[in-house]
Coordinates of N, CA, C and O in Angstrom, one line a residue:
M1 N -131.6 -50.3 133.0 CA -130.6 -51.3 132.8 C -131.2 -52.6 133.0 O -131.8 -52.9 134.0
Q2 N -130.9 -53.5 132.1 CA -131.4 -54.9 132.3 C -130.4 -55.8 132.9 O -129.2 -55.7 132.5
D3 N -130.8 -56.6 133.9 CA -129.8 -57.5 134.5 C -129.6 -58.7 133.7 O -130.5 -59.2 133.1
T4 N -128.3 -59.1 133.6 CA -128.0 -60.4 132.9 C -127.9 -61.4 133.9 O -127.9 -61.2 135.1
P5 N -127.9 -62.7 133.5 CA -127.8 -63.8 134.5 C -126.6 -63.7 135.4 O -126.6 -64.2 136.5
D6 N -125.5 -63.0 135.0 CA -124.3 -62.9 135.8 C -124.3 -61.7 136.8 O -123.4 -61.6 137.6
T7 N -125.3 -60.8 136.7 CA -125.3 -59.6 137.6 C -126.5 -59.8 138.5 O -127.6 -60.3 138.2
P8 N -126.3 -59.3 139.8 CA -127.4 -59.4 140.7 C -128.6 -58.5 140.4 O -128.4 -57.5 139.7
D9 N -129.7 -58.8 140.9 CA -130.9 -57.9 140.8 C -130.7 -56.8 141.8 O -130.8 -57.0 143.0
T10 N -130.5 -55.6 141.2 CA -130.4 -54.4 142.1 C -131.7 -53.7 142.1 O -132.3 -53.4 141.1
I11 N -132.1 -53.4 143.4 CA -133.4 -52.6 143.6 C -133.0 -51.4 144.4 O -132.3 -51.6 145.5
Q12 N -133.4 -50.2 144.1 CA -133.2 -49.0 144.9 C -134.5 -48.2 144.9 O -134.6 -47.2 144.2
E13 N -135.4 -48.7 145.7 CA -136.7 -48.0 145.9 C -136.7 -47.4 147.3 O -136.0 -47.8 148.2
P14 N -137.6 -46.4 147.5 CA -137.6 -45.8 148.8 C -137.8 -46.7 150.0 O -137.3 -46.5 151.1
R15 N -138.6 -47.8 149.8 CA -138.9 -48.7 150.9 C -138.3 -50.1 150.6 O -138.6 -51.0 151.4
R16 N -137.6 -50.3 149.6 CA -137.0 -51.6 149.3 C -135.7 -51.4 148.5 O -135.7 -50.8 147.5
W17 N -134.6 -52.0 149.1 CA -133.3 -52.0 148.5 C -132.8 -53.4 148.4 O -133.0 -54.2 149.4
S18 N -132.1 -53.7 147.3 CA -131.4 -55.0 147.3 C -130.2 -54.9 146.4 O -130.1 -54.2 145.4
D19 N -129.1 -55.6 146.8 CA -127.9 -55.7 146.0 C -127.8 -57.1 145.4 O -126.7 -57.4 144.9
G20 N -128.9 -57.9 145.4 CA -128.9 -59.2 144.9 C -128.5 -60.2 145.9 O -128.9 -61.4 145.8
Q21 N -127.9 -59.8 147.0 CA -127.6 -60.7 148.1 C -128.5 -60.5 149.3 O -129.0 -61.4 149.9
W22 N -128.5 -59.2 149.7 CA -129.4 -58.8 150.8 C -130.5 -57.9 150.3 O -130.3 -57.2 149.3
T23 N -131.7 -58.0 151.0 CA -132.8 -57.2 150.7 C -133.3 -56.5 151.9 O -133.6 -57.1 152.9
A24 N -133.4 -55.1 151.9 CA -133.9 -54.3 153.0 C -135.3 -54.0 152.6 O -135.6 -53.5 151.5
Q25 N -136.3 -54.2 153.5 CA -137.7 -53.9 153.2 C -138.2 -53.1 154.4 O -138.2 -53.6 155.6
V26 N -138.7 -51.9 154.2 CA -139.3 -51.0 155.2 C -140.8 -51.5 155.3 O -141.5 -51.5 154.3
I27 N -141.2 -51.8 156.5 CA -142.5 -52.3 156.8 C -143.2 -51.6 157.9 O -142.5 -51.0 158.7
K28 N -144.5 -51.6 157.9 CA -145.3 -51.0 159.0 C -145.0 -51.8 160.2 O -145.1 -53.1 160.2
N29 N -144.7 -51.2 161.3 CA -144.6 -51.9 162.6 C -145.9 -52.2 163.2 O -146.7 -51.3 163.5
E30 N -146.2 -53.5 163.3 CA -147.5 -53.9 163.7 C -147.8 -53.6 165.2 O -149.0 -53.5 165.6
D31 N -146.8 -53.3 166.0 CA -146.9 -53.1 167.4 C -147.3 -51.6 167.7 O -147.8 -51.3 168.8
D32 N -147.0 -50.7 166.8 CA -147.3 -49.3 167.1 C -147.5 -48.6 165.8 O -147.6 -49.2 164.7
D33 N -147.4 -47.3 165.8 CA -147.6 -46.5 164.6 C -146.3 -46.2 163.8 O -146.4 -45.6 162.8
G34 N -145.2 -46.8 164.2 CA -144.0 -46.6 163.6 C -143.7 -47.6 162.4 O -144.6 -48.3 162.0
W35 N -142.4 -47.6 162.0 CA -142.0 -48.4 160.9 C -140.8 -49.2 161.4 O -140.1 -48.9 162.3
A36 N -140.6 -50.3 160.7 CA -139.5 -51.2 160.9 C -138.8 -51.5 159.6 O -139.4 -51.3 158.5
V37 N -137.6 -52.1 159.7 CA -136.9 -52.5 158.5 C -136.4 -53.9 158.7 O -136.0 -54.3 159.8
S38 N -136.6 -54.8 157.7 CA -136.2 -56.2 157.8 C -135.0 -56.3 156.8 O -135.1 -55.8 155.7
M39 N -134.1 -57.2 157.1 CA -133.0 -57.5 156.3 C -133.0 -59.0 156.0 O -132.9 -59.8 157.0
T40 N -133.1 -59.4 154.8 CA -133.2 -60.8 154.4 C -132.1 -61.2 153.5 O -131.9 -60.5 152.4
L41 N -131.5 -62.3 153.8 CA -130.4 -62.8 152.9 C -131.0 -63.6 151.8 O -132.0 -64.4 152.0
K42 N -130.5 -63.5 150.6 CA -131.0 -64.2 149.4 C -131.1 -65.7 149.7 O -130.2 -66.3 150.3
G43 N -132.3 -66.3 149.4 CA -132.5 -67.7 149.6 C -133.1 -68.1 151.0 O -133.5 -69.2 151.2
E44 N -133.2 -67.1 151.9 CA -133.7 -67.4 153.2 C -135.2 -66.9 153.2 O -135.6 -66.0 152.6
T45 N -136.0 -67.6 154.0 CA -137.4 -67.2 154.1 C -137.7 -66.3 155.3 O -138.6 -65.5 155.3
E46 N -136.8 -66.3 156.3 CA -136.9 -65.4 157.5 C -135.9 -64.3 157.4 O -134.7 -64.6 157.1
P47 N -136.2 -63.1 157.9 CA -135.2 -62.1 157.9 C -134.1 -62.4 159.0 O -134.4 -63.0 160.0
A48 N -132.9 -62.0 158.7 CA -131.8 -62.1 159.7 C -131.9 -61.0 160.7 O -131.4 -61.2 161.9
L49 N -132.5 -59.9 160.4 CA -132.6 -58.8 161.3 C -133.9 -58.0 161.0 O -134.3 -57.8 159.9
V50 N -134.6 -57.6 162.1 CA -135.7 -56.7 162.0 C -135.5 -55.7 163.1 O -135.2 -56.0 164.3
G51 N -135.6 -54.4 162.7 CA -135.4 -53.3 163.7 C -136.2 -52.1 163.4 O -136.8 -52.0 162.3
P52 N -136.2 -51.2 164.3 CA -137.0 -50.0 164.1 C -136.5 -49.1 162.9 O -135.3 -49.2 162.7
W53 N -137.3 -48.4 162.3 CA -136.9 -47.5 161.2 C -137.4 -46.1 161.5 O -138.5 -45.9 162.0
T54 N -136.6 -45.2 161.0 CA -136.9 -43.8 161.3 C -138.1 -43.2 160.5 O -138.3 -43.6 159.3
M55 N -138.8 -42.4 161.2 CA -139.9 -41.7 160.5 C -139.4 -40.6 159.6 O -138.3 -40.0 159.9
G56 N -140.1 -40.3 158.6 CA -139.7 -39.2 157.7 C -140.1 -37.9 158.3 O -140.6 -37.8 159.4
R57 N -139.9 -36.8 157.5 CA -140.1 -35.5 158.1 C -141.6 -35.2 158.4 O -141.9 -34.4 159.2
D58 N -142.5 -35.9 157.6 CA -143.9 -35.7 157.9 C -144.4 -36.4 159.1 O -145.6 -36.3 159.5
K59 N -143.5 -37.2 159.8 CA -143.9 -37.9 161.0 C -145.0 -38.9 160.8 O -145.6 -39.4 161.7
K60 N -145.2 -39.3 159.5 CA -146.2 -40.3 159.2 C -145.7 -41.4 158.4 O -146.0 -42.6 158.6
N61 N -144.8 -41.1 157.4 CA -144.3 -42.0 156.5 C -142.8 -42.3 156.9 O -142.2 -41.5 157.5
P62 N -142.3 -43.5 156.4 CA -140.9 -43.8 156.8 C -139.9 -43.0 156.0 O -140.2 -42.6 154.9
K63 N -138.8 -42.8 156.6 CA -137.7 -42.2 155.8 C -137.3 -43.1 154.7 O -137.2 -44.3 154.9
P64 N -137.0 -42.6 153.5 CA -136.6 -43.5 152.4 C -135.2 -44.2 152.7 O -134.4 -43.6 153.3
L65 N -135.1 -45.4 152.2 CA -133.8 -46.0 152.3 C -132.8 -45.3 151.3 O -133.2 -44.7 150.3
D66 N -131.5 -45.3 151.7 CA -130.5 -44.8 150.8 C -129.3 -45.7 150.9 O -129.2 -46.6 151.7
V67 N -128.3 -45.4 150.1 CA -127.1 -46.3 150.0 C -126.4 -46.4 151.3 O -125.9 -47.5 151.7
S68 N -126.2 -45.3 152.1 CA -125.5 -45.3 153.4 C -126.3 -46.2 154.4 O -125.7 -47.0 155.1
A69 N -127.6 -46.0 154.5 CA -128.4 -46.8 155.4 C -128.4 -48.3 155.0 O -128.3 -49.2 155.9
F70 N -128.5 -48.5 153.7 CA -128.4 -49.9 153.3 C -127.1 -50.6 153.6 O -127.1 -51.7 154.2
H71 N -126.0 -50.0 153.4 CA -124.7 -50.6 153.8 C -124.6 -50.8 155.3 O -124.0 -51.8 155.7
T72 N -125.1 -49.9 156.1 CA -125.1 -50.1 157.5 C -126.0 -51.3 157.9 O -125.6 -52.1 158.7
L73 N -127.1 -51.4 157.3 CA -128.0 -52.5 157.6 C -127.4 -53.8 157.2 O -127.5 -54.8 157.9
V74 N -126.7 -53.9 156.0 CA -126.0 -55.1 155.6 C -125.0 -55.5 156.6 O -124.8 -56.7 157.0
K75 N -124.2 -54.5 157.0 CA -123.1 -54.8 158.0 C -123.7 -55.3 159.3 O -123.2 -56.3 159.9
T76 N -124.8 -54.7 159.8 CA -125.4 -55.2 161.0 C -126.0 -56.6 160.9 O -125.8 -57.4 161.7
A77 N -126.7 -56.8 159.8 CA -127.3 -58.1 159.6 C -126.3 -59.2 159.4 O -126.4 -60.3 159.9
S78 N -125.2 -58.9 158.7 CA -124.1 -59.9 158.6 C -123.5 -60.2 159.9 O -123.2 -61.4 160.2
E79 N -123.3 -59.2 160.8 CA -122.8 -59.5 162.1 C -123.7 -60.3 163.0 O -123.3 -61.2 163.7
V80 N -125.0 -60.1 162.8 CA -126.0 -60.9 163.5 C -125.9 -62.4 163.1 O -125.9 -63.3 163.9
L81 N -125.8 -62.6 161.8 CA -125.6 -64.0 161.3 C -124.3 -64.6 161.8 O -124.3 -65.8 162.2
R82 N -123.2 -63.8 161.8 CA -121.9 -64.3 162.2 C -122.0 -64.7 163.7 O -121.5 -65.8 164.1
R83 N -122.6 -63.9 164.5 CA -122.8 -64.2 165.9 C -123.6 -65.5 166.1 O -123.3 -66.3 167.0
H84 N -124.7 -65.6 165.3 CA -125.5 -66.8 165.4 C -124.7 -68.1 165.0 O -124.8 -69.1 165.7
E85 N -123.9 -68.0 164.0 CA -123.1 -69.1 163.6 C -122.0 -69.4 164.7 O -121.8 -70.6 164.9
Q86 N -121.5 -68.4 165.3 CA -120.5 -68.7 166.4 C -121.1 -69.4 167.6 O -120.6 -70.3 168.1
Q87 N -122.4 -68.9 167.9 CA -123.1 -69.5 169.0 C -123.4 -71.0 168.7 O -123.3 -71.9 169.5
L88 N -123.9 -71.2 167.5 CA -124.2 -72.6 167.1 C -123.0 -73.5 167.1 O -123.0 -74.6 167.6
H89 N -121.9 -73.0 166.6 CA -120.6 -73.7 166.6 C -120.2 -74.0 168.1 O -119.8 -75.2 168.4
A90 N -120.3 -73.1 169.0 CA -120.0 -73.3 170.4 C -120.9 -74.3 171.0 O -120.4 -75.1 171.8
Q91 N -122.2 -74.4 170.6 CA -123.1 -75.4 171.1 C -122.7 -76.8 170.6 O -122.9 -77.8 171.3
L92 N -122.2 -76.9 169.4 CA -121.9 -78.2 168.8 C -120.5 -78.7 169.0 O -120.2 -79.8 168.7
H93 N -119.6 -77.8 169.4 CA -118.2 -78.1 169.6 C -117.7 -77.6 170.9 O -117.4 -76.5 171.1
K94 N -117.6 -78.6 171.9 CA -117.2 -78.2 173.2 C -115.8 -78.9 173.5 O -115.5 -79.9 172.9
N95 N -115.0 -78.3 174.3 CA -113.8 -78.9 174.7 C -113.4 -78.5 176.1 O -113.7 -77.4 176.6
V96 N -112.6 -79.4 176.8 CA -112.1 -79.1 178.1 C -110.7 -79.6 178.2 O -110.3 -80.5 177.4
A97 N -109.9 -79.0 179.0 CA -108.5 -79.4 179.3 C -108.5 -80.1 180.7 O -109.0 -79.5 181.6
V98 N -107.9 -81.2 180.7 CA -107.8 -81.9 182.0 C -106.4 -82.5 182.1 O -105.7 -82.7 181.1
T99 N -106.0 -82.8 183.4 CA -104.7 -83.5 183.6 C -105.1 -84.9 184.2 O -105.7 -85.0 185.2
V100 N -104.6 -85.9 183.6 CA -104.8 -87.3 184.0 C -103.5 -88.0 184.1 O -102.8 -88.1 183.1
N101 N -103.1 -88.5 185.3 CA -101.8 -89.2 185.5 C -100.7 -88.3 185.0 O -99.7 -88.8 184.4
G102 N -100.7 -87.1 185.3 CA -99.7 -86.1 185.0 C -99.6 -85.7 183.5 O -98.8 -84.9 183.1
Q103 N -100.5 -86.2 182.7 CA -100.6 -85.8 181.3 C -101.7 -84.8 181.0 O -102.8 -85.1 181.4
R104 N -101.4 -83.7 180.4 CA -102.4 -82.7 180.0 C -103.1 -83.2 178.7 O -102.4 -83.5 177.7
L105 N -104.4 -83.2 178.8 CA -105.2 -83.7 177.7 C -106.3 -82.6 177.3 O -106.7 -81.9 178.2
R106 N -106.6 -82.6 176.0 CA -107.7 -81.8 175.5 C -108.7 -82.8 175.1 O -108.5 -83.6 174.2
V107 N -109.9 -82.7 175.7 CA -111.0 -83.6 175.3 C -112.1 -82.8 174.6 O -112.5 -81.7 175.1
Q108 N -112.5 -83.2 173.4 CA -113.5 -82.5 172.6 C -114.7 -83.3 172.4 O -114.6 -84.5 172.2
L109 N -115.9 -82.6 172.3 CA -117.1 -83.2 172.0 C -117.6 -82.5 170.7 O -117.8 -81.3 170.8
A110 N -117.8 -83.2 169.6 CA -118.3 -82.6 168.4 C -119.6 -83.3 168.1 O -119.7 -84.5 167.9
I111 N -120.7 -82.4 168.0 CA -122.0 -82.9 167.6 C -122.3 -82.5 166.2 O -122.1 -81.4 165.8
V112 N -122.9 -83.5 165.5 CA -123.3 -83.2 164.1 C -124.8 -83.3 164.0 O -125.4 -84.4 164.2
P113 N -125.5 -82.2 163.8 CA -126.9 -82.2 163.8 C -127.4 -82.9 162.5 O -126.8 -82.8 161.5
D114 N -128.5 -83.5 162.6 CA -129.1 -84.2 161.5 C -130.6 -84.4 161.7 O -131.0 -84.7 162.8
E115 N -131.4 -84.1 160.7 CA -132.9 -84.2 160.9 C -133.3 -85.6 161.3 O -134.3 -85.8 162.0
E116 N -132.6 -86.6 160.9 CA -132.9 -88.0 161.2 C -132.3 -88.5 162.5 O -132.5 -89.6 162.9
G117 N -131.5 -87.7 163.1 CA -130.8 -88.0 164.4 C -129.4 -87.5 164.4 O -128.6 -87.9 163.6
A118 N -129.1 -86.7 165.4 CA -127.8 -86.2 165.5 C -126.8 -87.2 166.0 O -127.2 -88.2 166.6
T119 N -125.5 -87.0 165.6 CA -124.4 -87.9 166.1 C -123.4 -87.1 166.8 O -123.4 -85.9 166.7
A120 N -122.6 -87.8 167.6 CA -121.6 -87.0 168.4 C -120.3 -87.9 168.5 O -120.4 -89.1 168.5
T121 N -119.2 -87.2 168.6 CA -117.9 -87.9 168.7 C -117.1 -87.3 169.9 O -117.1 -86.0 170.0
L122 N -116.5 -88.1 170.7 CA -115.7 -87.7 171.8 C -114.3 -88.0 171.4 O -114.0 -89.1 171.0
S123 N -113.4 -87.1 171.6 CA -112.0 -87.3 171.2 C -111.0 -86.7 172.2 O -111.4 -85.8 173.0
A124 N -109.8 -87.3 172.3 CA -108.8 -86.8 173.2 C -107.5 -86.6 172.5 O -107.1 -87.4 171.6
Q125 N -106.8 -85.5 172.8 CA -105.5 -85.2 172.2 C -104.5 -84.9 173.3 O -104.9 -84.4 174.4
D126 N -103.3 -85.3 173.1 CA -102.2 -84.9 174.1 C -101.8 -83.5 173.9 O -102.3 -82.8 173.0
E127 N -100.8 -83.1 174.6 CA -100.3 -81.7 174.6 C -99.8 -81.3 173.2 O -99.8 -80.1 172.8
L128 N -99.3 -82.2 172.4 CA -98.8 -82.0 171.1 C -99.9 -82.0 170.0 O -99.6 -81.8 168.8
G129 N -101.1 -82.3 170.4 CA -102.2 -82.4 169.5 C -102.4 -83.7 168.8 O -103.2 -83.9 167.9
E130 N -101.6 -84.7 169.3 CA -101.8 -86.1 168.7 C -103.0 -86.7 169.3 O -103.2 -86.7 170.5
E131 N -103.9 -87.3 168.4 CA -105.1 -87.9 168.9 C -104.8 -89.2 169.6 O -104.1 -90.1 169.1
L132 N -105.4 -89.3 170.8 CA -105.2 -90.5 171.6 C -106.4 -91.4 171.5 O -106.2 -92.7 171.7
A133 N -107.5 -90.9 171.3 CA -108.8 -91.7 171.2 C -109.9 -90.9 170.5 O -109.9 -89.7 170.5
R134 N -110.8 -91.7 170.0 CA -112.0 -91.1 169.3 C -113.1 -92.2 169.4 O -112.9 -93.3 168.9
V135 N -114.2 -91.8 170.0 CA -115.3 -92.8 170.2 C -116.6 -92.1 169.9 O -116.8 -90.9 170.2
P136 N -117.6 -92.8 169.4 CA -119.0 -92.2 169.2 C -119.6 -92.2 170.6 O -119.4 -93.1 171.4
V137 N -120.4 -91.1 170.8 CA -121.2 -91.0 172.0 C -122.6 -90.4 171.7 O -122.7 -89.9 170.6
P138 N -123.5 -90.6 172.6 CA -124.8 -90.0 172.3 C -124.7 -88.4 172.2 O -123.9 -87.9 172.9
P139 N -125.5 -87.8 171.3 CA -125.4 -86.3 171.3 C -125.8 -85.6 172.6 O -125.5 -84.4 172.7
T140 N -126.4 -86.4 173.5 CA -126.8 -85.8 174.8 C -125.6 -85.9 175.8 O -125.8 -85.4 176.9
F141 N -124.5 -86.5 175.4 CA -123.4 -86.6 176.3 C -123.0 -85.2 176.9 O -122.8 -84.3 176.1
K142 N -122.8 -85.2 178.2 CA -122.4 -83.9 178.8 C -120.9 -83.9 179.0 O -120.4 -84.7 179.8
L143 N -120.2 -83.0 178.3 CA -118.8 -82.9 178.5 C -118.5 -81.9 179.6 O -118.8 -80.8 179.5
T144 N -117.8 -82.4 180.7 CA -117.4 -81.6 181.8 C -116.0 -82.0 182.1 O -115.5 -83.1 181.7
P145 N -115.3 -81.3 182.9 CA -113.9 -81.8 183.3 C -114.0 -83.1 184.0 O -113.2 -84.0 183.8
A146 N -115.1 -83.3 184.8 CA -115.2 -84.6 185.5 C -115.5 -85.7 184.6 O -114.9 -86.8 184.7
S147 N -116.4 -85.5 183.6 CA -116.7 -86.6 182.6 C -115.5 -86.9 181.7 O -115.2 -88.1 181.4
A148 N -114.7 -85.9 181.4 CA -113.5 -86.1 180.6 C -112.4 -86.8 181.4 O -111.8 -87.7 180.8
T149 N -112.3 -86.5 182.6 CA -111.3 -87.2 183.5 C -111.7 -88.6 183.6 O -110.8 -89.5 183.5
A150 N -112.9 -88.9 183.9 CA -113.4 -90.2 184.1 C -113.2 -91.1 182.8 O -112.8 -92.2 182.9
W151 N -113.5 -90.5 181.7 CA -113.3 -91.2 180.4 C -111.8 -91.6 180.2 O -111.5 -92.7 179.8
A152 N -110.9 -90.6 180.5 CA -109.5 -90.9 180.3 C -109.0 -91.9 181.3 O -108.2 -92.8 180.9
E153 N -109.4 -91.8 182.5 CA -109.0 -92.8 183.6 C -109.5 -94.2 183.3 O -108.9 -95.2 183.7
A154 N -110.6 -94.3 182.5 CA -111.2 -95.6 182.2 C -110.5 -96.1 180.9 O -111.0 -97.1 180.3
G155 N -109.4 -95.5 180.4 CA -108.7 -96.0 179.3 C -109.4 -95.6 178.0 O -109.2 -96.3 177.0
F156 N -110.2 -94.5 178.0 CA -110.9 -94.0 176.8 C -111.9 -95.0 176.2 O -112.1 -95.0 175.0
E157 N -112.4 -95.8 177.1 CA -113.5 -96.7 176.6 C -114.8 -95.9 176.4 O -115.0 -94.9 177.0
R158 N -115.5 -96.4 175.4 CA -116.8 -95.7 175.1 C -117.7 -95.5 176.3 O -118.0 -96.5 177.0
P159 N -118.0 -94.2 176.7 CA -118.9 -94.0 177.8 C -120.2 -94.6 177.6 O -120.7 -94.7 176.5
R160 N -120.8 -95.1 178.7 CA -122.2 -95.7 178.6 C -123.2 -94.7 178.7 O -123.3 -93.8 179.3

């Protein structure tokens, strides 16, 4: 079957499977006599997942990839990427809830990474979600309940 530009490149070989989006590659484990499998997402240079792979019956060669194993590997690699994205989001978007002068506030720090220099914004919302203030801050700003309270008590002036 020849692939058209609209269909993904499908590979189903004993040591290499691809659905056009993900590619599983069985490789020799450099640390021991066993085998490993890597899962790489299309367009990425590094695998999202590398793990041990089962030996075949001859205890020398790897077990061939099959549709069931490939789907399990895709699911696992996708979950690894999802967790990585969630962790990155948590690092770049922090928030705390504080009470200042009897008013409950949610203070957020949003960091935007950039190769030429990251930027960050500090914002405050009231209990109804209405924005009370938004100021630029250094991406190194440490958001804590104490720093959020101090910022609100200072009238939401740009922290130094």
